[in-house]
PDB file of C-alpha atoms in Angstrom:
ATOM      1  CA  LYS V 501     109.232  -9.935  64.455  1.00 73.00           C
ATOM      2  CA  ALA V 502     105.879 -11.272  66.497  1.00 73.00           C
ATOM      3  CA  ASN V 503     103.480 -11.600  63.498  1.00 82.00           C
ATOM      4  CA  TYR V 504     100.822 -11.222  65.703  1.00 85.00           C
ATOM      5  CA  PRO V 505      97.392 -12.842  64.416  1.00 91.00           C
ATOM      6  CA  ARG V 506      95.116  -9.342  64.507  1.00 91.00           C
ATOM      7  CA  TYR V 507      91.988 -11.002  65.795  1.00 94.00           C
ATOM      8  CA  TYR V 508      90.300  -7.991  66.388  1.00 93.00           C
ATOM      9  CA  ARG V 509      90.653  -7.146  62.625  1.00 92.00           C
ATOM     10  CA  GLN V 510      89.673 -10.317  61.877  1.00 94.00           C
ATOM     11  CA  ALA V 511      86.228  -9.869  63.874  1.00 95.00           C
ATOM     12  CA  LEU V 512      85.638  -6.225  62.988  1.00 95.00           C
ATOM     13  CA  ASP V 513      83.039  -6.878  60.243  1.00 96.00           C
ATOM     14  CA  LYS V 514      80.972  -9.619  62.518  1.00 97.00           C
ATOM     15  CA  LEU V 515      81.422  -7.089  65.524  1.00 97.00           C
ATOM     16  CA  ALA V 516      80.164  -4.005  63.401  1.00 97.00           C
ATOM     17  CA  LYS V 517      77.078  -5.973  61.858  1.00 98.00           C
ATOM     18  CA  ALA V 518      76.057  -7.066  65.491  1.00 98.00           C
ATOM     19  CA  GLN V 519      76.719  -3.429  67.141  1.00 98.00           C
ATOM     20  CA  ARG V 520      74.476  -2.303  64.195  1.00 98.00           C
ATOM     21  CA  ILE V 521      71.766  -4.680  64.673  1.00 98.00           C
ATOM     22  CA  LEU V 522      71.975  -3.590  68.641  1.00 98.00           C
ATOM     23  CA  SER V 523      71.809  -0.016  68.012  1.00 97.00           C
ATOM     24  CA  ARG V 524      68.577  -0.490  66.150  1.00 98.00           C
ATOM     25  CA  ARG V 525      66.744  -2.501  69.277  1.00 97.00           C
ATOM     26  CA  LYS V 526      65.194  -0.658  71.897  1.00 98.00           C
ATOM     27  CA  LYS V 527      66.894  -0.038  75.070  1.00 97.00           C
ATOM     28  CA  GLY V 528      65.939  -2.487  77.835  1.00 97.00           C
ATOM     29  CA  SER V 529      63.529  -4.995  75.784  1.00 98.00           C
ATOM     30  CA  ALA V 530      64.356  -8.774  75.527  1.00 98.00           C
ATOM     31  CA  ARG V 531      65.698  -8.375  71.717  1.00 98.00           C
ATOM     32  CA  TRP V 532      68.136  -5.897  72.901  1.00 98.00           C
ATOM     33  CA  ASN V 533      69.292  -7.656  75.751  1.00 98.00           C
ATOM     34  CA  LYS V 534      69.479 -10.974  73.768  1.00 98.00           C
ATOM     35  CA  GLN V 535      71.752  -8.745  71.311  1.00 98.00           C
ATOM     36  CA  ARG V 536      73.730  -7.382  73.715  1.00 98.00           C
ATOM     37  CA  LEU V 537      74.965 -10.555  74.996  1.00 98.00           C
ATOM     38  CA  VAL V 538      75.730 -11.491  71.311  1.00 98.00           C
ATOM     39  CA  VAL V 539      78.077  -8.435  71.037  1.00 98.00           C
ATOM     40  CA  ALA V 540      79.668  -9.334  74.558  1.00 98.00           C
ATOM     41  CA  LYS V 541      80.504 -13.042  73.324  1.00 98.00           C
ATOM     42  CA  LEU V 542      82.002 -11.313  70.202  1.00 98.00           C
ATOM     43  CA  HIS V 543      84.271  -9.174  72.420  1.00 96.00           C
ATOM     44  CA  GLU V 544      84.928 -12.311  75.286  1.00 98.00           C
ATOM     45  CA  LYS V 545      85.899 -14.429  71.744  1.00 97.00           C
ATOM     46  CA  VAL V 546      88.646 -11.834  70.419  1.00 96.00           C
ATOM     47  CA  ALA V 547      89.781 -11.107  73.894  1.00 95.00           C
ATOM     48  CA  ASN V 548      89.966 -14.909  74.754  1.00 97.00           C
ATOM     49  CA  GLN V 549      92.137 -15.632  71.424  1.00 97.00           C
ATOM     50  CA  ARG V 550      94.319 -12.793  71.966  1.00 95.00           C
ATOM     51  CA  MET V 551      95.127 -14.469  75.572  1.00 96.00           C
ATOM     52  CA  ASN V 552      95.750 -17.195  74.288  1.00 97.00           C
ATOM     53  CA  PHE V 553      98.217 -16.336  71.663  1.00 96.00           C
ATOM     54  CA  LEU V 554      99.959 -14.450  74.144  1.00 95.00           C
ATOM     55  CA  HIS V 555     100.063 -17.085  76.787  1.00 97.00           C
ATOM     56  CA  HIS V 556     101.862 -19.456  74.219  1.00 96.00           C
ATOM     57  CA  LYS V 557     104.334 -16.755  72.623  1.00 95.00           C
ATOM     58  CA  SER V 558     105.356 -15.711  76.152  1.00 96.00           C
ATOM     59  CA  LYS V 559     105.645 -19.480  77.307  1.00 97.00           C
ATOM     60  CA  GLU V 560     107.804 -20.157  74.398  1.00 96.00           C
ATOM     61  CA  LEU V 561     110.138 -17.450  75.069  1.00 96.00           C
ATOM     62  CA  ALA V 562     110.426 -18.301  78.619  1.00 97.00           C
ATOM     63  CA  SER V 563     110.906 -21.961  77.880  1.00 97.00           C
ATOM     64  CA  ASN V 564     113.804 -21.048  75.471  1.00 97.00           C
ATOM     65  CA  PHE V 565     115.750 -18.413  76.736  1.00 96.00           C
ATOM     66  CA  ASP V 566     117.303 -17.140  79.962  1.00 96.00           C
ATOM     67  CA  ALA V 567     116.960 -13.797  79.628  1.00 96.00           C
ATOM     68  CA  VAL V 568     114.352 -11.769  77.592  1.00 97.00           C
ATOM     69  CA  VAL V 569     115.095  -8.183  76.602  1.00 96.00           C
ATOM     70  CA  ILE V 570     112.275  -5.952  75.673  1.00 95.00           C
ATOM     71  CA  GLU V 571     111.876  -2.266  74.958  1.00 92.00           C
ATOM     72  CA  ASP V 572     109.478  -0.594  77.726  1.00 89.00           C
ATOM     73  CA  VAL V 573     107.530   1.352  75.121  1.00 83.00           C
ATOM     74  CA  ASN V 574     104.235   3.612  75.988  1.00 77.00           C
ATOM     75  CA  MET V 575     101.776   1.977  73.769  1.00 76.00           C
ATOM     76  CA  LYS V 576      98.876   4.169  74.833  1.00 73.00           C
ATOM     77  CA  GLY V 577     101.090   7.196  73.414  1.00 73.00           C
ATOM     78  CA  MET V 578     101.757   5.251  70.357  1.00 72.00           C
ATOM     79  CA  SER V 579      98.152   4.430  69.206  1.00 71.00           C
ATOM     80  CA  GLN V 580      97.363   8.189  69.929  1.00 74.00           C
ATOM     81  CA  ALA V 581     100.005   9.679  68.433  1.00 71.00           C
ATOM     82  CA  LEU V 582     100.469   7.663  65.620  1.00 68.00           C
ATOM     83  CA  HIS V 583      97.101   6.719  64.358  1.00 67.00           C
ATOM     84  CA  PHE V 584      97.934   3.052  64.802  1.00 71.00           C
ATOM     85  CA  GLY V 585      95.176   2.830  67.273  1.00 73.00           C
ATOM     86  CA  LYS V 586      93.563  -0.536  66.760  1.00 77.00           C
ATOM     87  CA  SER V 587      96.823  -2.365  65.541  1.00 77.00           C
ATOM     88  CA  VAL V 588      98.390  -1.191  69.087  1.00 75.00           C
ATOM     89  CA  HIS V 589      95.643  -2.427  70.829  1.00 75.00           C
ATOM     90  CA  ASP V 590      95.058  -5.868  69.289  1.00 83.00           C
ATOM     91  CA  ASN V 591      98.711  -6.831  70.107  1.00 83.00           C
ATOM     92  CA  GLY V 592      97.710  -6.109  73.643  1.00 86.00           C
ATOM     93  CA  TRP V 593     101.415  -5.754  74.390  1.00 87.00           C
ATOM     94  CA  GLY V 594     100.964  -4.908  78.359  1.00 88.00           C
ATOM     95  CA  MET V 595      99.353  -8.213  78.873  1.00 93.00           C
ATOM     96  CA  PHE V 596     102.172  -9.608  77.097  1.00 93.00           C
ATOM     97  CA  THR V 597     105.051  -8.176  79.020  1.00 94.00           C
ATOM     98  CA  THR V 598     102.797  -9.080  82.565  1.00 95.00           C
ATOM     99  CA  PHE V 599     102.815 -12.936  81.023  1.00 97.00           C
ATOM    100  CA  LEU V 600     106.456 -13.212  80.049  1.00 97.00           C
ATOM    101  CA  ALA V 601     107.686 -11.252  83.492  1.00 97.00           C
ATOM    102  CA  TYR V 602     105.765 -13.840  85.839  1.00 97.00           C
ATOM    103  CA  LYS V 603     106.990 -16.839  83.364  1.00 97.00           C
ATOM    104  CA  LEU V 604     110.474 -15.846  83.655  1.00 97.00           C
ATOM    105  CA  LYS V 605     110.285 -15.442  87.389  1.00 97.00           C
ATOM    106  CA  GLU V 606     108.691 -18.458  87.748  1.00 97.00           C
ATOM    107  CA  GLN V 607     111.790 -20.480  86.224  1.00 96.00           C
ATOM    108  CA  GLY V 608     114.362 -18.035  87.919  1.00 96.00           C
ATOM    109  CA  LYS V 609     115.382 -16.384  84.682  1.00 97.00           C
ATOM    110  CA  GLN V 610     115.647 -12.559  83.869  1.00 95.00           C
ATOM    111  CA  LEU V 611     113.371  -9.955  82.089  1.00 96.00           C
ATOM    112  CA  VAL V 612     115.370  -7.093  81.281  1.00 96.00           C
ATOM    113  CA  LYS V 613     113.710  -3.365  80.326  1.00 95.00           C
ATOM    114  CA  ILE V 614     114.977  -1.007  78.368  1.00 94.00           C
ATOM    115  CA  ASP V 615     114.249   2.645  78.815  1.00 92.00           C
ATOM    116  CA  LYS V 616     111.644   4.242  76.053  1.00 89.00           C
ATOM    117  CA  TRP V 617     113.982   7.196  75.740  1.00 90.00           C
ATOM    118  CA  PHE V 618     116.819   4.639  74.282  1.00 93.00           C
ATOM    119  CA  PRO V 619     117.599   5.818  70.547  1.00 91.00           C
ATOM    120  CA  SER V 620     117.149   1.948  69.574  1.00 91.00           C
ATOM    121  CA  THR V 621     115.905   3.058  66.212  1.00 90.00           C
ATOM    122  CA  LYS V 622     118.486   5.869  65.714  1.00 92.00           C
ATOM    123  CA  LYS V 623     121.791   3.898  66.367  1.00 94.00           C
ATOM    124  CA  CYS V 624     123.668   2.172  63.902  1.00 94.00           C
ATOM    125  CA  SER V 625     124.117  -1.262  65.250  1.00 93.00           C
ATOM    126  CA  CYS V 626     127.541  -1.405  63.620  1.00 93.00           C
ATOM    127  CA  CYS V 627     129.251   1.649  64.347  1.00 92.00           C
ATOM    128  CA  GLY V 628     127.215   3.242  66.864  1.00 91.00           C
ATOM    129  CA  LYS V 629     126.377   6.681  65.392  1.00 92.00           C
ATOM    130  CA  GLU V 630     123.338   8.186  65.771  1.00 92.00           C
ATOM    131  CA  LYS V 631     121.149   9.977  63.164  1.00 91.00           C
ATOM    132  CA  GLU V 632     117.365  11.061  62.682  1.00 91.00           C
ATOM    133  CA  MET V 633     115.192   8.794  61.533  1.00 88.00           C
ATOM    134  CA  PRO V 634     111.737   9.339  59.744  1.00 88.00           C
ATOM    135  CA  LEU V 635     109.114   6.579  60.793  1.00 81.00           C
ATOM    136  CA  SER V 636     108.168   6.342  56.543  1.00 86.00           C
ATOM    137  CA  GLU V 637     112.143   5.527  56.262  1.00 90.00           C
ATOM    138  CA  ARG V 638     112.004   1.557  56.685  1.00 90.00           C
ATOM    139  CA  VAL V 639     115.741   0.533  55.772  1.00 94.00           C
ATOM    140  CA  TYR V 640     118.124   2.009  57.939  1.00 93.00           C
ATOM    141  CA  LYS V 641     121.352   3.209  55.790  1.00 93.00           C
ATOM    142  CA  CYS V 642     124.380   4.543  58.009  1.00 92.00           C
ATOM    143  CA  SER V 643     127.255   6.885  56.574  1.00 91.00           C
ATOM    144  CA  CYS V 644     129.829   3.915  57.829  1.00 92.00           C
ATOM    145  CA  GLY V 645     127.894   1.691  54.776  1.00 92.00           C
ATOM    146  CA  PHE V 646     125.828  -0.453  56.931  1.00 94.00           C
ATOM    147  CA  VAL V 647     122.342  -0.680  55.374  1.00 94.00           C
ATOM    148  CA  LEU V 648     119.639  -3.111  57.285  1.00 94.00           C
ATOM    149  CA  ASP V 649     116.226  -2.957  57.786  1.00 94.00           C
ATOM    150  CA  ARG V 650     114.834  -0.700  60.511  1.00 92.00           C
ATOM    151  CA  ASP V 651     113.364  -2.751  62.959  1.00 91.00           C
ATOM    152  CA  HIS V 652     116.110  -5.378  62.945  1.00 94.00           C
ATOM    153  CA  ASN V 653     118.792  -2.819  63.416  1.00 94.00           C
ATOM    154  CA  SER V 654     116.685  -1.520  66.113  1.00 94.00           C
ATOM    155  CA  ALA V 655     116.330  -5.406  67.816  1.00 94.00           C
ATOM    156  CA  ILE V 656     120.149  -5.719  67.631  1.00 96.00           C
ATOM    157  CA  ASN V 657     120.470  -2.321  69.750  1.00 96.00           C
ATOM    158  CA  ILE V 658     118.047  -3.516  71.866  1.00 95.00           C
ATOM    159  CA  LYS V 659     120.038  -6.706  72.788  1.00 95.00           C
ATOM    160  CA  ASN V 660     123.210  -4.948  72.775  1.00 96.00           C
ATOM    161  CA  GLU V 661     121.951  -2.680  75.400  1.00 96.00           C
ATOM    162  CA  GLY V 662     120.112  -5.798  77.269  1.00 95.00           C
ATOM    163  CA  LEU V 663     123.464  -7.573  77.233  1.00 95.00           C
ATOM    164  CA  ARG V 664     125.146  -4.420  78.749  1.00 95.00           C
ATOM    165  CA  LEU V 665     122.689  -3.917  81.511  1.00 95.00           C
ATOM    166  CA  LEU V 666     122.787  -7.868  82.357  1.00 94.00           C
ATOM    167  CA  ALA V 667     126.701  -7.412  82.465  1.00 94.00           C
ATOM    168  CA  LEU V 668     126.224  -4.490  85.186  1.00 92.00           C
ATOM    169  CA  SER V 669     123.920  -6.167  87.471  1.00 79.00           C
TER     170      SER V 669
END
């Protein structure tokens, strides 16, 4: 679990207030330009905080592990289809994978991307059986008696698939 700090969510109230003030200004006036800069600075601060967090997290992973396995997830589709828009975009997943890739490459380490169609959440990490799982179900329960948190089970499956792909190459 990454425990993203959610910088955009924290700044949402300030941003909303600054944008409301901007919308009430006459476009092109000196006060409008001044307020436009205030809004831009708030957005820039959020972006810088997110980038700093992602740099630190990717450096930590790159220095501690020889290979990192991630799932190649379609974040844009996830944000639109599942109504997680702000939360998904606030994570900066694409930027994180880019940072992680170049930092691992610099150190001669490997980044393994698992296909987005790999059934990581539907597969039992104990026996290998697959079953359908709605997103609302947060605990994975298999017919073999295996019970685990859905995300933890998925992480184990991704790790095992990454090890399999590393062994092939």
